[in-house]
Amino acid sequence: MTRSTADVADAGSERRRENAPDGAVDRAVAAFRRGEPVLVHDAADREGETDIVYPAGAVDADAVVRLRADAGGLICTAVSHAVADAIDLPFLEDALEHPASADHDLAYDDRSSFSLPVNHRETFTGITDDDRALTIRRLADVADAVAAPGESYDAEDFATEFRTPGHVHVLRGAPDLLDDRRGHTELGLALSAAADLPPAVVVCEMLDAETGGARTPTDALEYARRNDLVYVEGADVVDRLG
């Protein structure tokens, strides 16, 4: 069934009233501190998608199973703008010289936040649950090292630990996070900052197994309830943490 933007927006308003916005954000931050995932819906007039979002340092093989089996989208690790700059991670479209990388025309934003896809050098193929979990946790370690006062970690250090291409897509957060962009990258990083965690989060879109499209916010909320997880609207994260 096709839903209009107005229908989705109305449903989002009902969910926000039901879930007490400030309380949902507080619960999401608390869940992050415990290393638990949260479900974040960006906005009806943006991607209109709900992502499962983890603090990157908490991701193990079981978490990767949940992301690929229950979410089904692309498993990505987002790092802050400062971290990406410190290790010279480019925007992918700027690093490619192929004609297909030019003239991006995105319907939902000004540009994609994709950077390089990487594997940690201790992985084998890089795609297994254990391999991806290892790469993701090590990316969290990098973010922690870059953010730590007095620490020095640069592109050469990064290249010693990671190789590209790989199976974990790295995303670059906007410089001023929610003031610049309100994608799942920035929403997740804002939650991580509020939880006093390293600036690295994992995001994965929730897809509907029957339609192939994005799982509806109502279905995502029901999934959160069944699995005792926190669901939060992006607008509430922006209002509270932006």
JSON list of C-alpha atoms in Angstrom, two decimals:
[
{"chain": "A", "resi": 1, "resn": "MET", "atom": "CA", "xyz": [0.00, 0.00, 0.00]},
{"chain": "A", "resi": 2, "resn": "THR", "atom": "CA", "xyz": [1.35, 3.43, -0.95]},
{"chain": "A", "resi": 3, "resn": "ARG", "atom": "CA", "xyz": [1.36, 5.99, 1.86]},
{"chain": "A", "resi": 4, "resn": "SER", "atom": "CA", "xyz": [1.38, 9.72, 1.29]},
{"chain": "A", "resi": 5, "resn": "THR", "atom": "CA", "xyz": [3.93, 11.95, 3.00]},
{"chain": "A", "resi": 6, "resn": "ALA", "atom": "CA", "xyz": [1.04, 13.46, 4.99]},
{"chain": "A", "resi": 7, "resn": "ASP", "atom": "CA", "xyz": [-0.01, 10.01, 6.23]},
{"chain": "A", "resi": 8, "resn": "VAL", "atom": "CA", "xyz": [3.52, 9.21, 7.37]},
{"chain": "A", "resi": 9, "resn": "ALA", "atom": "CA", "xyz": [3.88, 12.61, 9.03]},
{"chain": "A", "resi": 10, "resn": "ASP", "atom": "CA", "xyz": [0.57, 12.15, 10.88]},
{"chain": "A", "resi": 11, "resn": "ALA", "atom": "CA", "xyz": [1.65, 8.72, 12.05]},
{"chain": "A", "resi": 12, "resn": "GLY", "atom": "CA", "xyz": [4.96, 10.16, 13.21]},
{"chain": "A", "resi": 13, "resn": "SER", "atom": "CA", "xyz": [3.15, 12.83, 15.21]},
{"chain": "A", "resi": 14, "resn": "GLU", "atom": "CA", "xyz": [1.02, 10.20, 16.93]},
{"chain": "A", "resi": 15, "resn": "ARG", "atom": "CA", "xyz": [4.06, 8.10, 17.78]},
{"chain": "A", "resi": 16, "resn": "ARG", "atom": "CA", "xyz": [5.90, 11.10, 19.17]},
{"chain": "A", "resi": 17, "resn": "ARG", "atom": "CA", "xyz": [3.00, 12.01, 21.45]},
{"chain": "A", "resi": 18, "resn": "GLU", "atom": "CA", "xyz": [2.64, 8.40, 22.57]},
{"chain": "A", "resi": 19, "resn": "ASN", "atom": "CA", "xyz": [6.34, 7.96, 23.33]},
{"chain": "A", "resi": 20, "resn": "ALA", "atom": "CA", "xyz": [6.93, 11.22, 25.28]},
{"chain": "A", "resi": 21, "resn": "PRO", "atom": "CA", "xyz": [9.72, 12.76, 23.14]},
{"chain": "A", "resi": 22, "resn": "ASP", "atom": "CA", "xyz": [12.07, 13.87, 25.92]},
{"chain": "A", "resi": 23, "resn": "GLY", "atom": "CA", "xyz": [11.70, 10.50, 27.63]},
{"chain": "A", "resi": 24, "resn": "ALA", "atom": "CA", "xyz": [12.44, 8.62, 24.40]},
{"chain": "A", "resi": 25, "resn": "VAL", "atom": "CA", "xyz": [15.65, 10.58, 23.83]},
{"chain": "A", "resi": 26, "resn": "ASP", "atom": "CA", "xyz": [16.73, 10.04, 27.44]},
{"chain": "A", "resi": 27, "resn": "ARG", "atom": "CA", "xyz": [16.05, 6.31, 27.08]},
{"chain": "A", "resi": 28, "resn": "ALA", "atom": "CA", "xyz": [17.99, 6.21, 23.83]},
{"chain": "A", "resi": 29, "resn": "VAL", "atom": "CA", "xyz": [21.02, 7.87, 25.43]},
{"chain": "A", "resi": 30, "resn": "ALA", "atom": "CA", "xyz": [20.82, 5.51, 28.39]},
{"chain": "A", "resi": 31, "resn": "ALA", "atom": "CA", "xyz": [20.58, 2.52, 26.06]},
{"chain": "A", "resi": 32, "resn": "PHE", "atom": "CA", "xyz": [23.69, 3.71, 24.21]},
{"chain": "A", "resi": 33, "resn": "ARG", "atom": "CA", "xyz": [25.57, 3.96, 27.51]},
{"chain": "A", "resi": 34, "resn": "ARG", "atom": "CA", "xyz": [24.65, 0.32, 28.14]},
{"chain": "A", "resi": 35, "resn": "GLY", "atom": "CA", "xyz": [25.88, -0.65, 24.67]},
{"chain": "A", "resi": 36, "resn": "GLU", "atom": "CA", "xyz": [22.38, -1.39, 23.40]},
{"chain": "A", "resi": 37, "resn": "PRO", "atom": "CA", "xyz": [20.97, -0.52, 19.96]},
{"chain": "A", "resi": 38, "resn": "VAL", "atom": "CA", "xyz": [18.21, 2.01, 19.40]},
{"chain": "A", "resi": 39, "resn": "LEU", "atom": "CA", "xyz": [15.84, 2.52, 16.48]},
{"chain": "A", "resi": 40, "resn": "VAL", "atom": "CA", "xyz": [15.94, 5.98, 14.91]},
{"chain": "A", "resi": 41, "resn": "HIS", "atom": "CA", "xyz": [13.46, 7.24, 12.31]},
{"chain": "A", "resi": 42, "resn": "ASP", "atom": "CA", "xyz": [14.93, 10.23, 10.47]},
{"chain": "A", "resi": 43, "resn": "ALA", "atom": "CA", "xyz": [11.90, 12.10, 9.06]},
{"chain": "A", "resi": 44, "resn": "ALA", "atom": "CA", "xyz": [8.95, 11.55, 6.76]},
{"chain": "A", "resi": 45, "resn": "ASP", "atom": "CA", "xyz": [10.18, 14.31, 4.43]},
{"chain": "A", "resi": 46, "resn": "ARG", "atom": "CA", "xyz": [13.73, 12.96, 4.27]},
{"chain": "A", "resi": 47, "resn": "GLU", "atom": "CA", "xyz": [14.62, 9.28, 3.68]},
{"chain": "A", "resi": 48, "resn": "GLY", "atom": "CA", "xyz": [11.60, 8.19, 5.71]},
{"chain": "A", "resi": 49, "resn": "GLU", "atom": "CA", "xyz": [13.61, 5.26, 7.06]},
{"chain": "A", "resi": 50, "resn": "THR", "atom": "CA", "xyz": [14.23, 3.74, 10.46]},
{"chain": "A", "resi": 51, "resn": "ASP", "atom": "CA", "xyz": [17.76, 2.55, 11.18]},
{"chain": "A", "resi": 52, "resn": "ILE", "atom": "CA", "xyz": [19.01, 0.24, 13.88]},
{"chain": "A", "resi": 53, "resn": "VAL", "atom": "CA", "xyz": [21.85, 2.22, 15.46]},
{"chain": "A", "resi": 54, "resn": "TYR", "atom": "CA", "xyz": [24.57, 0.87, 17.75]},
{"chain": "A", "resi": 55, "resn": "PRO", "atom": "CA", "xyz": [27.49, 2.50, 19.52]},
{"chain": "A", "resi": 56, "resn": "ALA", "atom": "CA", "xyz": [30.30, 1.06, 17.41]},
{"chain": "A", "resi": 57, "resn": "GLY", "atom": "CA", "xyz": [32.35, -0.10, 20.36]},
{"chain": "A", "resi": 58, "resn": "ALA", "atom": "CA", "xyz": [29.54, -2.40, 21.49]},
{"chain": "A", "resi": 59, "resn": "VAL", "atom": "CA", "xyz": [29.17, -4.31, 18.22]},
{"chain": "A", "resi": 60, "resn": "ASP", "atom": "CA", "xyz": [29.92, -8.03, 18.35]},
{"chain": "A", "resi": 61, "resn": "ALA", "atom": "CA", "xyz": [29.07, -10.85, 15.94]},
{"chain": "A", "resi": 62, "resn": "ASP", "atom": "CA", "xyz": [25.56, -11.17, 17.40]},
{"chain": "A", "resi": 63, "resn": "ALA", "atom": "CA", "xyz": [24.95, -7.50, 16.71]},
{"chain": "A", "resi": 64, "resn": "VAL", "atom": "CA", "xyz": [25.99, -7.96, 13.08]},
{"chain": "A", "resi": 65, "resn": "VAL", "atom": "CA", "xyz": [23.55, -10.88, 12.83]},
{"chain": "A", "resi": 66, "resn": "ARG", "atom": "CA", "xyz": [20.75, -8.63, 14.08]},
{"chain": "A", "resi": 67, "resn": "LEU", "atom": "CA", "xyz": [21.68, -5.89, 11.63]},
{"chain": "A", "resi": 68, "resn": "ARG", "atom": "CA", "xyz": [21.75, -8.12, 8.56]},
{"chain": "A", "resi": 69, "resn": "ALA", "atom": "CA", "xyz": [18.83, -10.36, 9.57]},
{"chain": "A", "resi": 70, "resn": "ASP", "atom": "CA", "xyz": [16.43, -7.93, 11.24]},
{"chain": "A", "resi": 71, "resn": "ALA", "atom": "CA", "xyz": [17.37, -4.68, 9.51]},
{"chain": "A", "resi": 72, "resn": "GLY", "atom": "CA", "xyz": [18.63, -5.87, 6.13]},
{"chain": "A", "resi": 73, "resn": "GLY", "atom": "CA", "xyz": [20.11, -2.64, 4.84]},
{"chain": "A", "resi": 74, "resn": "LEU", "atom": "CA", "xyz": [23.73, -1.61, 4.41]},
{"chain": "A", "resi": 75, "resn": "ILE", "atom": "CA", "xyz": [25.83, -1.95, 7.57]},
{"chain": "A", "resi": 76, "resn": "CYS", "atom": "CA", "xyz": [27.86, 1.26, 7.90]},
{"chain": "A", "resi": 77, "resn": "THR", "atom": "CA", "xyz": [30.03, 2.85, 10.56]},
{"chain": "A", "resi": 78, "resn": "ALA", "atom": "CA", "xyz": [29.76, 6.62, 10.95]},
{"chain": "A", "resi": 79, "resn": "VAL", "atom": "CA", "xyz": [32.57, 8.65, 12.47]},
{"chain": "A", "resi": 80, "resn": "SER", "atom": "CA", "xyz": [32.68, 12.32, 13.31]},
{"chain": "A", "resi": 81, "resn": "HIS", "atom": "CA", "xyz": [34.00, 14.95, 10.92]},
{"chain": "A", "resi": 82, "resn": "ALA", "atom": "CA", "xyz": [36.98, 15.53, 13.24]},
{"chain": "A", "resi": 83, "resn": "VAL", "atom": "CA", "xyz": [37.90, 11.84, 13.22]},
{"chain": "A", "resi": 84, "resn": "ALA", "atom": "CA", "xyz": [37.57, 11.59, 9.43]},
{"chain": "A", "resi": 85, "resn": "ASP", "atom": "CA", "xyz": [39.74, 14.67, 8.97]},
{"chain": "A", "resi": 86, "resn": "ALA", "atom": "CA", "xyz": [42.41, 13.40, 11.36]},
{"chain": "A", "resi": 87, "resn": "ILE", "atom": "CA", "xyz": [42.87, 10.20, 9.34]},
{"chain": "A", "resi": 88, "resn": "ASP", "atom": "CA", "xyz": [42.30, 11.83, 5.92]},
{"chain": "A", "resi": 89, "resn": "LEU", "atom": "CA", "xyz": [39.15, 9.89, 5.07]},
{"chain": "A", "resi": 90, "resn": "PRO", "atom": "CA", "xyz": [37.67, 11.54, 1.98]},
{"chain": "A", "resi": 91, "resn": "PHE", "atom": "CA", "xyz": [34.12, 11.63, 0.78]},
{"chain": "A", "resi": 92, "resn": "LEU", "atom": "CA", "xyz": [33.97, 8.67, -1.60]},
{"chain": "A", "resi": 93, "resn": "GLU", "atom": "CA", "xyz": [32.66, 10.75, -4.50]},
{"chain": "A", "resi": 94, "resn": "ASP", "atom": "CA", "xyz": [35.71, 13.03, -4.16]},
{"chain": "A", "resi": 95, "resn": "ALA", "atom": "CA", "xyz": [38.14, 10.11, -4.13]},
{"chain": "A", "resi": 96, "resn": "LEU", "atom": "CA", "xyz": [36.80, 8.47, -7.29]},
{"chain": "A", "resi": 97, "resn": "GLU", "atom": "CA", "xyz": [37.75, 9.65, -10.76]},
{"chain": "A", "resi": 98, "resn": "HIS", "atom": "CA", "xyz": [35.16, 7.58, -12.61]},
{"chain": "A", "resi": 99, "resn": "PRO", "atom": "CA", "xyz": [32.47, 9.60, -14.46]},
{"chain": "A", "resi": 100, "resn": "ALA", "atom": "CA", "xyz": [29.75, 7.87, -12.43]},
{"chain": "A", "resi": 101, "resn": "SER", "atom": "CA", "xyz": [30.96, 9.67, -9.32]},
{"chain": "A", "resi": 102, "resn": "ALA", "atom": "CA", "xyz": [30.08, 13.09, -10.77]},
{"chain": "A", "resi": 103, "resn": "ASP", "atom": "CA", "xyz": [26.82, 15.02, -10.76]},
{"chain": "A", "resi": 104, "resn": "HIS", "atom": "CA", "xyz": [25.13, 13.38, -7.80]},
{"chain": "A", "resi": 105, "resn": "ASP", "atom": "CA", "xyz": [21.46, 14.27, -7.64]},
{"chain": "A", "resi": 106, "resn": "LEU", "atom": "CA", "xyz": [20.08, 12.94, -4.35]},
{"chain": "A", "resi": 107, "resn": "ALA", "atom": "CA", "xyz": [16.40, 13.29, -3.63]},
{"chain": "A", "resi": 108, "resn": "TYR", "atom": "CA", "xyz": [16.88, 13.32, 0.15]},
{"chain": "A", "resi": 109, "resn": "ASP", "atom": "CA", "xyz": [20.02, 15.44, 0.76]},
{"chain": "A", "resi": 110, "resn": "ASP", "atom": "CA", "xyz": [22.73, 17.63, -0.74]},
{"chain": "A", "resi": 111, "resn": "ARG", "atom": "CA", "xyz": [25.37, 14.91, -0.72]},
{"chain": "A", "resi": 112, "resn": "SER", "atom": "CA", "xyz": [26.08, 11.39, 0.45]},
{"chain": "A", "resi": 113, "resn": "SER", "atom": "CA", "xyz": [28.17, 10.90, 3.60]},
{"chain": "A", "resi": 114, "resn": "PHE", "atom": "CA", "xyz": [29.96, 7.80, 2.25]},
{"chain": "A", "resi": 115, "resn": "SER", "atom": "CA", "xyz": [33.71, 7.57, 2.67]},
{"chain": "A", "resi": 116, "resn": "LEU", "atom": "CA", "xyz": [35.94, 4.52, 2.08]},
{"chain": "A", "resi": 117, "resn": "PRO", "atom": "CA", "xyz": [34.79, 0.92, 2.64]},
{"chain": "A", "resi": 118, "resn": "VAL", "atom": "CA", "xyz": [37.37, -0.81, 4.85]},
{"chain": "A", "resi": 119, "resn": "ASN", "atom": "CA", "xyz": [38.41, -4.09, 6.46]},
{"chain": "A", "resi": 120, "resn": "HIS", "atom": "CA", "xyz": [40.63, -4.40, 9.50]},
{"chain": "A", "resi": 121, "resn": "ARG", "atom": "CA", "xyz": [43.87, -6.11, 8.52]},
{"chain": "A", "resi": 122, "resn": "GLU", "atom": "CA", "xyz": [43.29, -8.91, 11.04]},
{"chain": "A", "resi": 123, "resn": "THR", "atom": "CA", "xyz": [40.18, -10.06, 9.17]},
{"chain": "A", "resi": 124, "resn": "PHE", "atom": "CA", "xyz": [40.14, -12.76, 6.50]},
{"chain": "A", "resi": 125, "resn": "THR", "atom": "CA", "xyz": [37.53, -11.99, 3.82]},
{"chain": "A", "resi": 126, "resn": "GLY", "atom": "CA", "xyz": [36.07, -9.18, 5.93]},
{"chain": "A", "resi": 127, "resn": "ILE", "atom": "CA", "xyz": [32.44, -10.13, 5.34]},
{"chain": "A", "resi": 128, "resn": "THR", "atom": "CA", "xyz": [31.74, -12.66, 8.10]},
{"chain": "A", "resi": 129, "resn": "ASP", "atom": "CA", "xyz": [29.91, -11.59, 11.23]},
{"chain": "A", "resi": 130, "resn": "ASP", "atom": "CA", "xyz": [33.09, -11.88, 13.28]},
{"chain": "A", "resi": 131, "resn": "ASP", "atom": "CA", "xyz": [35.16, -10.02, 10.69]},
{"chain": "A", "resi": 132, "resn": "ARG", "atom": "CA", "xyz": [32.76, -7.12, 10.35]},
{"chain": "A", "resi": 133, "resn": "ALA", "atom": "CA", "xyz": [32.35, -6.89, 14.11]},
{"chain": "A", "resi": 134, "resn": "LEU", "atom": "CA", "xyz": [36.11, -6.70, 14.51]},
{"chain": "A", "resi": 135, "resn": "THR", "atom": "CA", "xyz": [36.44, -3.98, 11.88]},
{"chain": "A", "resi": 136, "resn": "ILE", "atom": "CA", "xyz": [33.65, -1.97, 13.47]},
{"chain": "A", "resi": 137, "resn": "ARG", "atom": "CA", "xyz": [35.06, -2.21, 17.01]},
{"chain": "A", "resi": 138, "resn": "ARG", "atom": "CA", "xyz": [38.50, -1.20, 15.79]},
{"chain": "A", "resi": 139, "resn": "LEU", "atom": "CA", "xyz": [36.95, 1.83, 14.06]},
{"chain": "A", "resi": 140, "resn": "ALA", "atom": "CA", "xyz": [35.49, 2.78, 17.44]},
{"chain": "A", "resi": 141, "resn": "ASP", "atom": "CA", "xyz": [38.97, 2.44, 18.94]},
{"chain": "A", "resi": 142, "resn": "VAL", "atom": "CA", "xyz": [40.31, 4.78, 16.26]},
{"chain": "A", "resi": 143, "resn": "ALA", "atom": "CA", "xyz": [37.62, 7.35, 17.02]},
{"chain": "A", "resi": 144, "resn": "ASP", "atom": "CA", "xyz": [38.46, 7.11, 20.70]},
{"chain": "A", "resi": 145, "resn": "ALA", "atom": "CA", "xyz": [42.19, 7.53, 20.01]},
{"chain": "A", "resi": 146, "resn": "VAL", "atom": "CA", "xyz": [41.69, 10.55, 17.77]},
{"chain": "A", "resi": 147, "resn": "ALA", "atom": "CA", "xyz": [39.36, 12.21, 20.25]},
{"chain": "A", "resi": 148, "resn": "ALA", "atom": "CA", "xyz": [41.61, 11.58, 23.27]},
{"chain": "A", "resi": 149, "resn": "PRO", "atom": "CA", "xyz": [43.57, 14.65, 24.45]},
{"chain": "A", "resi": 150, "resn": "GLY", "atom": "CA", "xyz": [47.26, 14.39, 23.73]},
{"chain": "A", "resi": 151, "resn": "GLU", "atom": "CA", "xyz": [46.93, 11.35, 21.48]},
{"chain": "A", "resi": 152, "resn": "SER", "atom": "CA", "xyz": [48.32, 11.30, 17.95]},
{"chain": "A", "resi": 153, "resn": "TYR", "atom": "CA", "xyz": [46.69, 9.08, 15.33]},
{"chain": "A", "resi": 154, "resn": "ASP", "atom": "CA", "xyz": [46.88, 9.89, 11.62]},
{"chain": "A", "resi": 155, "resn": "ALA", "atom": "CA", "xyz": [46.30, 8.44, 8.16]},
{"chain": "A", "resi": 156, "resn": "GLU", "atom": "CA", "xyz": [49.48, 6.35, 8.28]},
{"chain": "A", "resi": 157, "resn": "ASP", "atom": "CA", "xyz": [48.40, 4.79, 11.56]},
{"chain": "A", "resi": 158, "resn": "PHE", "atom": "CA", "xyz": [45.01, 4.09, 10.03]},
{"chain": "A", "resi": 159, "resn": "ALA", "atom": "CA", "xyz": [46.57, 2.44, 6.97]},
{"chain": "A", "resi": 160, "resn": "THR", "atom": "CA", "xyz": [48.63, 0.21, 9.24]},
{"chain": "A", "resi": 161, "resn": "GLU", "atom": "CA", "xyz": [45.41, -1.17, 10.76]},
{"chain": "A", "resi": 162, "resn": "PHE", "atom": "CA", "xyz": [42.94, -1.04, 7.87]},
{"chain": "A", "resi": 163, "resn": "ARG", "atom": "CA", "xyz": [42.80, -1.72, 4.14]},
{"chain": "A", "resi": 164, "resn": "THR", "atom": "CA", "xyz": [40.44, -0.53, 1.43]},
{"chain": "A", "resi": 165, "resn": "PRO", "atom": "CA", "xyz": [38.33, -1.68, -0.35]},
{"chain": "A", "resi": 166, "resn": "GLY", "atom": "CA", "xyz": [36.57, -3.59, 2.36]},
{"chain": "A", "resi": 167, "resn": "HIS", "atom": "CA", "xyz": [33.19, -4.65, 3.70]},
{"chain": "A", "resi": 168, "resn": "VAL", "atom": "CA", "xyz": [32.38, -1.97, 6.28]},
{"chain": "A", "resi": 169, "resn": "HIS", "atom": "CA", "xyz": [31.35, 1.32, 4.73]},
{"chain": "A", "resi": 170, "resn": "VAL", "atom": "CA", "xyz": [32.61, 4.35, 6.65]},
{"chain": "A", "resi": 171, "resn": "LEU", "atom": "CA", "xyz": [30.44, 7.45, 6.76]},
{"chain": "A", "resi": 172, "resn": "ARG", "atom": "CA", "xyz": [31.61, 11.00, 7.53]},
{"chain": "A", "resi": 173, "resn": "GLY", "atom": "CA", "xyz": [29.54, 13.04, 9.94]},
{"chain": "A", "resi": 174, "resn": "ALA", "atom": "CA", "xyz": [28.82, 16.68, 9.12]},
{"chain": "A", "resi": 175, "resn": "PRO", "atom": "CA", "xyz": [31.13, 19.22, 10.83]},
{"chain": "A", "resi": 176, "resn": "ASP", "atom": "CA", "xyz": [28.41, 20.66, 13.06]},
{"chain": "A", "resi": 177, "resn": "LEU", "atom": "CA", "xyz": [26.32, 17.49, 13.20]},
{"chain": "A", "resi": 178, "resn": "LEU", "atom": "CA", "xyz": [22.60, 18.30, 13.46]},
{"chain": "A", "resi": 179, "resn": "ASP", "atom": "CA", "xyz": [23.12, 21.96, 12.64]},
{"chain": "A", "resi": 180, "resn": "ASP", "atom": "CA", "xyz": [24.44, 20.92, 9.22]},
{"chain": "A", "resi": 181, "resn": "ARG", "atom": "CA", "xyz": [22.65, 17.67, 8.40]},
{"chain": "A", "resi": 182, "resn": "ARG", "atom": "CA", "xyz": [19.96, 15.49, 9.97]},
{"chain": "A", "resi": 183, "resn": "GLY", "atom": "CA", "xyz": [20.68, 12.06, 8.58]},
{"chain": "A", "resi": 184, "resn": "HIS", "atom": "CA", "xyz": [21.07, 8.86, 10.58]},
{"chain": "A", "resi": 185, "resn": "THR", "atom": "CA", "xyz": [24.83, 9.50, 10.58]},
{"chain": "A", "resi": 186, "resn": "GLU", "atom": "CA", "xyz": [24.42, 12.74, 12.53]},
{"chain": "A", "resi": 187, "resn": "LEU", "atom": "CA", "xyz": [21.50, 11.52, 14.67]},
{"chain": "A", "resi": 188, "resn": "GLY", "atom": "CA", "xyz": [23.52, 8.51, 15.79]},
{"chain": "A", "resi": 189, "resn": "LEU", "atom": "CA", "xyz": [26.65, 10.56, 16.48]},
{"chain": "A", "resi": 190, "resn": "ALA", "atom": "CA", "xyz": [24.58, 13.05, 18.51]},
{"chain": "A", "resi": 191, "resn": "LEU", "atom": "CA", "xyz": [23.31, 10.18, 20.69]},
{"chain": "A", "resi": 192, "resn": "SER", "atom": "CA", "xyz": [26.87, 8.90, 21.09]},
{"chain": "A", "resi": 193, "resn": "ALA", "atom": "CA", "xyz": [28.11, 12.33, 22.16]},
{"chain": "A", "resi": 194, "resn": "ALA", "atom": "CA", "xyz": [25.27, 12.66, 24.68]},
{"chain": "A", "resi": 195, "resn": "ALA", "atom": "CA", "xyz": [26.23, 9.25, 26.09]},
{"chain": "A", "resi": 196, "resn": "ASP", "atom": "CA", "xyz": [29.92, 10.33, 26.39]},
{"chain": "A", "resi": 197, "resn": "LEU", "atom": "CA", "xyz": [31.02, 7.60, 23.99]},
{"chain": "A", "resi": 198, "resn": "PRO", "atom": "CA", "xyz": [33.60, 7.71, 21.16]},
{"chain": "A", "resi": 199, "resn": "PRO", "atom": "CA", "xyz": [32.27, 9.41, 18.00]},
{"chain": "A", "resi": 200, "resn": "ALA", "atom": "CA", "xyz": [31.58, 6.21, 16.08]},
{"chain": "A", "resi": 201, "resn": "VAL", "atom": "CA", "xyz": [28.20, 4.54, 15.51]},
{"chain": "A", "resi": 202, "resn": "VAL", "atom": "CA", "xyz": [26.83, 1.77, 13.33]},
{"chain": "A", "resi": 203, "resn": "VAL", "atom": "CA", "xyz": [23.71, 2.42, 11.26]},
{"chain": "A", "resi": 204, "resn": "CYS", "atom": "CA", "xyz": [21.67, 0.01, 9.17]},
{"chain": "A", "resi": 205, "resn": "GLU", "atom": "CA", "xyz": [18.35, 0.63, 7.42]},
{"chain": "A", "resi": 206, "resn": "MET", "atom": "CA", "xyz": [15.36, -1.51, 8.34]},
{"chain": "A", "resi": 207, "resn": "LEU", "atom": "CA", "xyz": [13.77, -3.01, 5.23]},
{"chain": "A", "resi": 208, "resn": "ASP", "atom": "CA", "xyz": [10.43, -4.76, 4.81]},
{"chain": "A", "resi": 209, "resn": "ALA", "atom": "CA", "xyz": [10.90, -8.37, 3.73]},
{"chain": "A", "resi": 210, "resn": "GLU", "atom": "CA", "xyz": [7.60, -8.41, 1.83]},
{"chain": "A", "resi": 211, "resn": "THR", "atom": "CA", "xyz": [7.63, -5.07, 0.00]},
{"chain": "A", "resi": 212, "resn": "GLY", "atom": "CA", "xyz": [11.38, -4.57, -0.31]},
{"chain": "A", "resi": 213, "resn": "GLY", "atom": "CA", "xyz": [10.91, -0.96, 0.76]},
{"chain": "A", "resi": 214, "resn": "ALA", "atom": "CA", "xyz": [11.69, 0.76, 4.01]},
{"chain": "A", "resi": 215, "resn": "ARG", "atom": "CA", "xyz": [9.97, -0.74, 7.03]},
{"chain": "A", "resi": 216, "resn": "THR", "atom": "CA", "xyz": [7.17, 1.60, 8.09]},
{"chain": "A", "resi": 217, "resn": "PRO", "atom": "CA", "xyz": [7.70, 3.57, 11.29]},
{"chain": "A", "resi": 218, "resn": "THR", "atom": "CA", "xyz": [4.72, 1.75, 12.80]},
{"chain": "A", "resi": 219, "resn": "ASP", "atom": "CA", "xyz": [6.29, -1.63, 12.04]},
{"chain": "A", "resi": 220, "resn": "ALA", "atom": "CA", "xyz": [9.66, -0.44, 13.35]},
{"chain": "A", "resi": 221, "resn": "LEU", "atom": "CA", "xyz": [8.04, 0.72, 16.58]},
{"chain": "A", "resi": 222, "resn": "GLU", "atom": "CA", "xyz": [6.37, -2.67, 16.97]},
{"chain": "A", "resi": 223, "resn": "TYR", "atom": "CA", "xyz": [9.73, -4.38, 16.42]},
{"chain": "A", "resi": 224, "resn": "ALA", "atom": "CA", "xyz": [11.22, -2.17, 19.13]},
{"chain": "A", "resi": 225, "resn": "ARG", "atom": "CA", "xyz": [8.43, -3.13, 21.54]},
{"chain": "A", "resi": 226, "resn": "ARG", "atom": "CA", "xyz": [8.80, -6.86, 20.83]},
{"chain": "A", "resi": 227, "resn": "ASN", "atom": "CA", "xyz": [12.53, -6.72, 21.43]},
{"chain": "A", "resi": 228, "resn": "ASP", "atom": "CA", "xyz": [12.50, -4.27, 24.36]},
{"chain": "A", "resi": 229, "resn": "LEU", "atom": "CA", "xyz": [14.43, -1.65, 22.41]},
{"chain": "A", "resi": 230, "resn": "VAL", "atom": "CA", "xyz": [14.10, 2.12, 22.33]},
{"chain": "A", "resi": 231, "resn": "TYR", "atom": "CA", "xyz": [12.47, 3.81, 19.32]},
{"chain": "A", "resi": 232, "resn": "VAL", "atom": "CA", "xyz": [13.04, 7.53, 18.84]},
{"chain": "A", "resi": 233, "resn": "GLU", "atom": "CA", "xyz": [12.03, 10.06, 16.21]},
{"chain": "A", "resi": 234, "resn": "GLY", "atom": "CA", "xyz": [14.83, 12.07, 14.59]},
{"chain": "A", "resi": 235, "resn": "ALA", "atom": "CA", "xyz": [12.91, 15.30, 15.18]},
{"chain": "A", "resi": 236, "resn": "ASP", "atom": "CA", "xyz": [13.00, 14.64, 18.92]},
{"chain": "A", "resi": 237, "resn": "VAL", "atom": "CA", "xyz": [16.75, 14.00, 18.85]},
{"chain": "A", "resi": 238, "resn": "VAL", "atom": "CA", "xyz": [17.21, 17.30, 16.99]},
{"chain": "A", "resi": 239, "resn": "ASP", "atom": "CA", "xyz": [14.99, 19.17, 19.44]},
{"chain": "A", "resi": 240, "resn": "ARG", "atom": "CA", "xyz": [16.79, 17.76, 22.46]},
{"chain": "A", "resi": 241, "resn": "LEU", "atom": "CA", "xyz": [20.39, 17.42, 21.30]},
{"chain": "A", "resi": 242, "resn": "GLY", "atom": "CA", "xyz": [20.71, 19.71, 18.30]}
]
